[in-house]
mmCIF file of C-alpha atoms in Angstrom:
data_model
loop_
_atom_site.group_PDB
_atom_site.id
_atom_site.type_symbol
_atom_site.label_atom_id
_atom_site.label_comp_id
_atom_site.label_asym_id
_atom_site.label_seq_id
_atom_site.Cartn_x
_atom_site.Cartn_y
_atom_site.Cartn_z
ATOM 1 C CA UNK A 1 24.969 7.692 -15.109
ATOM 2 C CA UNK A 2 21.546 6.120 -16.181
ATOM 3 C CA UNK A 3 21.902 3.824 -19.260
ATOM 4 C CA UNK A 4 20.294 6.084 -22.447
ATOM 5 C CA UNK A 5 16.571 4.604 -22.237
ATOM 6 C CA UNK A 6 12.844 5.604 -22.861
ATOM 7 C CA UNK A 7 12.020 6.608 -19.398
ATOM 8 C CA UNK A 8 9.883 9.014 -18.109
ATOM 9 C CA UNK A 9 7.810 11.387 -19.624
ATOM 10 C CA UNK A 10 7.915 15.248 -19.362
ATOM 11 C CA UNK A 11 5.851 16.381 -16.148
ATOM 12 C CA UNK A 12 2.203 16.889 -17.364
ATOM 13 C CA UNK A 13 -0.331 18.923 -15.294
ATOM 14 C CA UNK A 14 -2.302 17.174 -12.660
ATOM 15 C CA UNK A 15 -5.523 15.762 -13.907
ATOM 16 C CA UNK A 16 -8.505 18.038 -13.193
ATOM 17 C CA UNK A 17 -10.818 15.369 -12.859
ATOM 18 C CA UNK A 18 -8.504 12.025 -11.490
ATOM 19 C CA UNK A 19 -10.057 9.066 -11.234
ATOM 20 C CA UNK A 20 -8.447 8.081 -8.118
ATOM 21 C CA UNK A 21 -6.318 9.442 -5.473
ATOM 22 C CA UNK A 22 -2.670 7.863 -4.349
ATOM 23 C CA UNK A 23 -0.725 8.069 -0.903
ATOM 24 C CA UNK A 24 3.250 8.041 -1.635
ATOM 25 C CA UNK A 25 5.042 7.791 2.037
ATOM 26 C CA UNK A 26 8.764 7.333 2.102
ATOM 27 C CA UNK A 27 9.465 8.306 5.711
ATOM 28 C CA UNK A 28 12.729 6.458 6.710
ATOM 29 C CA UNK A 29 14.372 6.095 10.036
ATOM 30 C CA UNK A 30 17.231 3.899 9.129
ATOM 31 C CA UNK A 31 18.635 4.344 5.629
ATOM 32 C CA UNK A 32 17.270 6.510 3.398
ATOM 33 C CA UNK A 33 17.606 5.858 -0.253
ATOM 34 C CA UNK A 34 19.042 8.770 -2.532
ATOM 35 C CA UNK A 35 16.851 7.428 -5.339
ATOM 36 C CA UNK A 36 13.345 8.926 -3.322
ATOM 37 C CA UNK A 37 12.929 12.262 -5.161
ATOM 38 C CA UNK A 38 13.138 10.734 -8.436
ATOM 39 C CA UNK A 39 10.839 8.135 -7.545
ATOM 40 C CA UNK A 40 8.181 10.802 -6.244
ATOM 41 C CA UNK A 41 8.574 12.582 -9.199
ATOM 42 C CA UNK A 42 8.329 9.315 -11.568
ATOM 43 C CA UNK A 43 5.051 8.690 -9.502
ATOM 44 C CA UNK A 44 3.530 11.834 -9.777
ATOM 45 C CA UNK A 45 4.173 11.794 -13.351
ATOM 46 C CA UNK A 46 2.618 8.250 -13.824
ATOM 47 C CA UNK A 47 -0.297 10.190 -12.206
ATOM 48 C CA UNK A 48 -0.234 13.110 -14.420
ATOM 49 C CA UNK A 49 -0.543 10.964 -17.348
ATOM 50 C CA UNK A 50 -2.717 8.132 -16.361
ATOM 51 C CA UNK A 51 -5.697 10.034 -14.526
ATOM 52 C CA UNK A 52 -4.527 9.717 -10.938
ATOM 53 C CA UNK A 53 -3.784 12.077 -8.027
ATOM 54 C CA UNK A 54 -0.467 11.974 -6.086
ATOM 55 C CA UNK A 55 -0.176 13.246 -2.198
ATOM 56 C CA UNK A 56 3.499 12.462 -1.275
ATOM 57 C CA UNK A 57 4.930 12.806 2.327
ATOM 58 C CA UNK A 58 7.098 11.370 4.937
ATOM 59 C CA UNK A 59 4.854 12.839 8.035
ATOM 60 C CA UNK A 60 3.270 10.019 9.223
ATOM 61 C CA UNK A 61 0.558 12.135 10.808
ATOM 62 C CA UNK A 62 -1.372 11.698 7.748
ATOM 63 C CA UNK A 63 -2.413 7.804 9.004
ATOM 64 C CA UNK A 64 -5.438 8.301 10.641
ATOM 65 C CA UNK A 65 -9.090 7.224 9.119
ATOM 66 C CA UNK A 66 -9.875 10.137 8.105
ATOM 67 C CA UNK A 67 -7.528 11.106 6.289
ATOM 68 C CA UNK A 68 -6.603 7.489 4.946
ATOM 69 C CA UNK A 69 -9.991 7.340 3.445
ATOM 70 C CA UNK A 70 -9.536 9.837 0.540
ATOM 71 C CA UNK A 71 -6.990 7.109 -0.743
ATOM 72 C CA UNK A 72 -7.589 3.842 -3.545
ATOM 73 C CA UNK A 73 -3.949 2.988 -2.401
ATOM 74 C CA UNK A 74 -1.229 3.725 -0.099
ATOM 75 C CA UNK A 75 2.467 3.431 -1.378
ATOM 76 C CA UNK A 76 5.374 3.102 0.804
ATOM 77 C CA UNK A 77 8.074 3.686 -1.396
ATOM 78 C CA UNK A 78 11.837 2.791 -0.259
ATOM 79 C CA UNK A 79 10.216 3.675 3.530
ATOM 80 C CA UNK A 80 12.939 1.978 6.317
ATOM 81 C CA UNK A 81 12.743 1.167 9.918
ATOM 82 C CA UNK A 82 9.783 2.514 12.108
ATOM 83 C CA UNK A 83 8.093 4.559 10.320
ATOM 84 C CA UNK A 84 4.218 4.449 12.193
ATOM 85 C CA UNK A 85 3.460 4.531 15.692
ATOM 86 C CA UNK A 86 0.928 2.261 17.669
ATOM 87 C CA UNK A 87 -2.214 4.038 16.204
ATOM 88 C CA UNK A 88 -1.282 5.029 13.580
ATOM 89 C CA UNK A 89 -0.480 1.208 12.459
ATOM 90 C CA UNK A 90 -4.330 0.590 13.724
ATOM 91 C CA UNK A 91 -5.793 2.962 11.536
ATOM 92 C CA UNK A 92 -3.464 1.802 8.252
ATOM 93 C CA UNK A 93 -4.810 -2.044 9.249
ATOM 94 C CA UNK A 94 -8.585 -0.285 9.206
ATOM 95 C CA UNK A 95 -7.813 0.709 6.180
ATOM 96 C CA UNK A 96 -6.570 -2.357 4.132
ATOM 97 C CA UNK A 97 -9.734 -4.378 5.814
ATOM 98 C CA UNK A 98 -11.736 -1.152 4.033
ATOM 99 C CA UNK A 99 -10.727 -2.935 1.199
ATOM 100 C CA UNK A 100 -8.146 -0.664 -0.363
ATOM 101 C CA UNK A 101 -4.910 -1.087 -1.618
ATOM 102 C CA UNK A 102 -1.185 -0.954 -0.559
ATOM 103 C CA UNK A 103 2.283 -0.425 -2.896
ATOM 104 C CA UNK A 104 5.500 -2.024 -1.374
ATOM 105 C CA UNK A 105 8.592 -0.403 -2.820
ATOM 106 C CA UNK A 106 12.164 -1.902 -2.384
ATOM 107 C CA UNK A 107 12.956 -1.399 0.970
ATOM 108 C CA UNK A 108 9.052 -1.392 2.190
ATOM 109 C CA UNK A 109 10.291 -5.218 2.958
ATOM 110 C CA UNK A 110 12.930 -3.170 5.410
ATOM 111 C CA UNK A 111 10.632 -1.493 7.429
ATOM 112 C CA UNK A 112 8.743 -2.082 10.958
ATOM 113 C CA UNK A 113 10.129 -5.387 11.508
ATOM 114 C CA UNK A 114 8.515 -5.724 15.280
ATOM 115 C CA UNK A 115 4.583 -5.053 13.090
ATOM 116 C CA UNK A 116 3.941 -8.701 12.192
ATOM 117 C CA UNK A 117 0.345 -8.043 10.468
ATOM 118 C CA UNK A 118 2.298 -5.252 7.821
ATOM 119 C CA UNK A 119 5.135 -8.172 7.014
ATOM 120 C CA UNK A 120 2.299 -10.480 6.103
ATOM 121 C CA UNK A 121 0.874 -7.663 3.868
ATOM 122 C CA UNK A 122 3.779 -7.555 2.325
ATOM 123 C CA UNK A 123 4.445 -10.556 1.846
ATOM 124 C CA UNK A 124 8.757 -11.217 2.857
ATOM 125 C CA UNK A 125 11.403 -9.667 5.531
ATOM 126 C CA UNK A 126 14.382 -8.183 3.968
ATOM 127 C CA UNK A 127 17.688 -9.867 4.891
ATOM 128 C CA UNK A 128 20.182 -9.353 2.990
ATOM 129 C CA UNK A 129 21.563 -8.180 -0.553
ATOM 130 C CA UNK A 130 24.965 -7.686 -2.639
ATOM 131 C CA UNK A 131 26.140 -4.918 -4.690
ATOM 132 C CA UNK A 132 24.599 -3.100 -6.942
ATOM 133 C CA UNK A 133 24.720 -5.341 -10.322
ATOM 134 C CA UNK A 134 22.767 -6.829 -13.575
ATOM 135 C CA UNK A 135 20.885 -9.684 -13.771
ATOM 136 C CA UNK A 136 17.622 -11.334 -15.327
ATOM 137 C CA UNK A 137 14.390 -10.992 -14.210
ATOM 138 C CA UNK A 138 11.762 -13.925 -15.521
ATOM 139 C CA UNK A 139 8.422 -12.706 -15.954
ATOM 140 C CA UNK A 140 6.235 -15.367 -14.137
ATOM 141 C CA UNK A 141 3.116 -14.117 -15.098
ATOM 142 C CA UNK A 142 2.673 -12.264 -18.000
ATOM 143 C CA UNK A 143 -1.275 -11.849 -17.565
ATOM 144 C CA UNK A 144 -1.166 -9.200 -14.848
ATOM 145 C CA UNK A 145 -1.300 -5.488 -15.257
ATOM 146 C CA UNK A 146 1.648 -5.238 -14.089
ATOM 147 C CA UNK A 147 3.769 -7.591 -16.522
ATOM 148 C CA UNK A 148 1.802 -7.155 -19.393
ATOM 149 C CA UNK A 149 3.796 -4.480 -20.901
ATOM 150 C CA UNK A 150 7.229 -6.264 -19.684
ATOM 151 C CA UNK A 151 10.540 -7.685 -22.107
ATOM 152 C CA UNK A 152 10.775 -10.835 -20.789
ATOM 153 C CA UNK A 153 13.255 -11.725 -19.771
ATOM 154 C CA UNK A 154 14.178 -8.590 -18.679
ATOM 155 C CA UNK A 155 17.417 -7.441 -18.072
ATOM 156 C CA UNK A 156 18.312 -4.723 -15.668
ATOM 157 C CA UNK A 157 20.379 -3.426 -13.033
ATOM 158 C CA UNK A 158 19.354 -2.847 -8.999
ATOM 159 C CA UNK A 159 19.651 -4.288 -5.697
ATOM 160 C CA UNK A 160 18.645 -7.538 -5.686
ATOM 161 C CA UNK A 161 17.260 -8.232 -2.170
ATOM 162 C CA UNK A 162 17.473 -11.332 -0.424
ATOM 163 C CA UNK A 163 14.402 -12.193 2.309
ATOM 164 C CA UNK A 164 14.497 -14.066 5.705
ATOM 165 C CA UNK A 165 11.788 -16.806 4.068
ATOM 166 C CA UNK A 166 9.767 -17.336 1.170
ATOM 167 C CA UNK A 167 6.466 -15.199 0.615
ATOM 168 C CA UNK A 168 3.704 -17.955 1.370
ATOM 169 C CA UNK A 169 0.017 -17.164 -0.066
ATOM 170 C CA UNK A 170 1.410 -14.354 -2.747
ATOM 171 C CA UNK A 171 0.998 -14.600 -6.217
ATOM 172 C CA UNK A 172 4.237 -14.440 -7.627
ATOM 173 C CA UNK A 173 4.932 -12.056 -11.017
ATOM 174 C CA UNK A 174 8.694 -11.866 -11.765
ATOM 175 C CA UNK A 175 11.405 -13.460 -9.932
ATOM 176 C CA UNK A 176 15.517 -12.886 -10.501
ATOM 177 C CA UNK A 177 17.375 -15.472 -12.107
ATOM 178 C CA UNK A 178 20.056 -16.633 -9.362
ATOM 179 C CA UNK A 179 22.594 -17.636 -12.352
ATOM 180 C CA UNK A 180 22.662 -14.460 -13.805
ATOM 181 C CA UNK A 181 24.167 -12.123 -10.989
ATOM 182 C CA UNK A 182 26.446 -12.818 -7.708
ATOM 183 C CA UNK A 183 24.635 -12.624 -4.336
ATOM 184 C CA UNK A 184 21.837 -14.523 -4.274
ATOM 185 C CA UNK A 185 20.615 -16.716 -1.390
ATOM 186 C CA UNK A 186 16.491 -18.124 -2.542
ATOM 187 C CA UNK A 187 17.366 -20.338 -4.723
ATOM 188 C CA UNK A 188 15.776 -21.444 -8.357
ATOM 189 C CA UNK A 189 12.693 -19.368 -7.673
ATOM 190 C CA UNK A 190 14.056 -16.336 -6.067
ATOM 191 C CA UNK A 191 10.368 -14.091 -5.901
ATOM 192 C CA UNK A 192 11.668 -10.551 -6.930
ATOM 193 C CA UNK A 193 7.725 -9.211 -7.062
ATOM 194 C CA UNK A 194 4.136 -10.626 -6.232
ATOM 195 C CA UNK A 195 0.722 -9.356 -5.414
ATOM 196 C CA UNK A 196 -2.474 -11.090 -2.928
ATOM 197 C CA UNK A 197 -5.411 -10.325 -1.340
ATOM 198 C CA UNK A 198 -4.744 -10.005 2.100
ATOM 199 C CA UNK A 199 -7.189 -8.969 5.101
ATOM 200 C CA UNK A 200 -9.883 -7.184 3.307
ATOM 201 C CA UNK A 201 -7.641 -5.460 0.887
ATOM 202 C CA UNK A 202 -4.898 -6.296 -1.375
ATOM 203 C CA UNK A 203 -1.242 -5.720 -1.909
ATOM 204 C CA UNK A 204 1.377 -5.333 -4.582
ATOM 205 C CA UNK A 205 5.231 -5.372 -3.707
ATOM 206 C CA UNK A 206 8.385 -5.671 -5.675
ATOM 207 C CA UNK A 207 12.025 -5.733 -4.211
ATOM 208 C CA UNK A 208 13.239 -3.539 -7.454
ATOM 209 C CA UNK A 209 13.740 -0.069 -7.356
ATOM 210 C CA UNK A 210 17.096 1.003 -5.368
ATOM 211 C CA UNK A 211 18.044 2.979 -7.653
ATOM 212 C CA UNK A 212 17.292 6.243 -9.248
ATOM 213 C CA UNK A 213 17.988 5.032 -12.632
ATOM 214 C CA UNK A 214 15.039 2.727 -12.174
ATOM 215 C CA UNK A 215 12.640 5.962 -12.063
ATOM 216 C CA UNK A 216 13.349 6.709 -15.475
ATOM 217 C CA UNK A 217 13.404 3.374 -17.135
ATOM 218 C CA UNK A 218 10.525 2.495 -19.241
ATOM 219 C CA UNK A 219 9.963 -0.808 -18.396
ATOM 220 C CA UNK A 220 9.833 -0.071 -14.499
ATOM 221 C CA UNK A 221 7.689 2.281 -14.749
ATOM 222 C CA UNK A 222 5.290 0.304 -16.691
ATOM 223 C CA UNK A 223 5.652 -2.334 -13.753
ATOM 224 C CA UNK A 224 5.021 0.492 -10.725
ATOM 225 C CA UNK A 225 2.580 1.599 -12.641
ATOM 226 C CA UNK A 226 0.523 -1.505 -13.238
ATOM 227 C CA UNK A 227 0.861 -2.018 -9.444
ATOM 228 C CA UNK A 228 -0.656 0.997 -8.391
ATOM 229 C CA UNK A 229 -3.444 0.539 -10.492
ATOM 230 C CA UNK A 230 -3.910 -3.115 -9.615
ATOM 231 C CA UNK A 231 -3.855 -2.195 -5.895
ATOM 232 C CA UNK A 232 -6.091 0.826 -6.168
ATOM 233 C CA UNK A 233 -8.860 -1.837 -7.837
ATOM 234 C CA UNK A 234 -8.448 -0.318 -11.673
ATOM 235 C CA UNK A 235 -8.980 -2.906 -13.924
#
């Protein structure tokens, strides 16, 4: 059961006029997290509420220019294994050089490991994580749309992923506090989220949100949502 919280608000209808227009894909083809429903709904109503349109699907079909070019940002929330095919990888790279944005979600990090140019997006290759458990999350930089609204520190319960390597080139925005749970393999700055520029466009990832508890906490919400805008190029 989800800890008693100010989480999400009631579904509001879409915006007639939004001011931008989202991609949410969460195809998976290794494990697929029980937590995407309520994050699709949590997205769409972040949208509802804060003047931006939500497509969400797991067809991948949909990545081709096109059809990509209706979109500020592309999300690929808790998305596993290969999820794009050779073209269809091409046109989401034409995209990001468009200069548009990209959302990493969780186990985005655990996705298309053989696609070298999306792990640089990114930013970090999932390795590795414990159980499910608390721990502290230090707000590195409070500045940023998404951290502005954060407690910090912050103390809440997930996955806490581990990666093959540091990010290199990211700006890093919050990153878990190693002492505080059981499981953790980075060391003293362990990166738990981060944004860049990267090829023409930029990118916003965070390793949090394994669970569906997380889609109806306040504070993560206020963090997704931040990203999203941040990526889509809304100041």
């Amino acid at each position: 059961m989800c800890p008693v919280t100010s989480g999400a608000p009631a579904p509001a209808p879409a915006p007639a006029h939004a001011a931008f227009r989202i991609l949410v894909f969460s195809r998976t083809t290794g494990y697929r997290h029980a937590s995407i429903p309520a994050a699709i709904t949590a997205v769409e109503v972040l949208g509802s509420f804060n003047n931006f349109a939500v497509d969400a699907t797991d067809d991948p079909t949909v990545f081709n220019d096109a059809n990509l070019a209706r979109f500020a940002a592309v999300v690929f929330l808790n998305t596993t294994g290969d999820v794009l095919d050779s073209a269809q990888q091409a046109a989401f790279e034409r995209y990001v050089r468009g200069g548009h944005g990209f959302v990493g979600v969780h186990s985005a990090s655990d996705t298309e490991y053989d696609w070298s140019w999306y792990h640089t997006l990114l930013g970090a290759t999932f390795d590795s994580h414990p159980a499910i458990q608390q721990a502290t999350v230090i707000v590195v930089d409070t500045g940023q749309q998404s951290t502005r609204a954060l407690p910090n520190p912050w103390v809440r319960t997930d996955e806490w992923y581990n990666f093959r390597a540091l990010p290199t080139g990211v700006s890093v925005l919050a990153r878990v506090d190693e002492t505080t749970y059981a499981g953790g393999k980075m060391g003293v700055e362990h990166p738990i989220t981060w944004q860049h520029a990267y090829d023409g466009g930029r990118a916003w990832y965070t390793a949090m949100g394994h669970t569906a508890c997380s889609y109806s906490e306040r504070p993560f919400l206020d963090h997704l949502l931040g990203g999203i805008e941040w990526a889509a190029g809304i100041p």
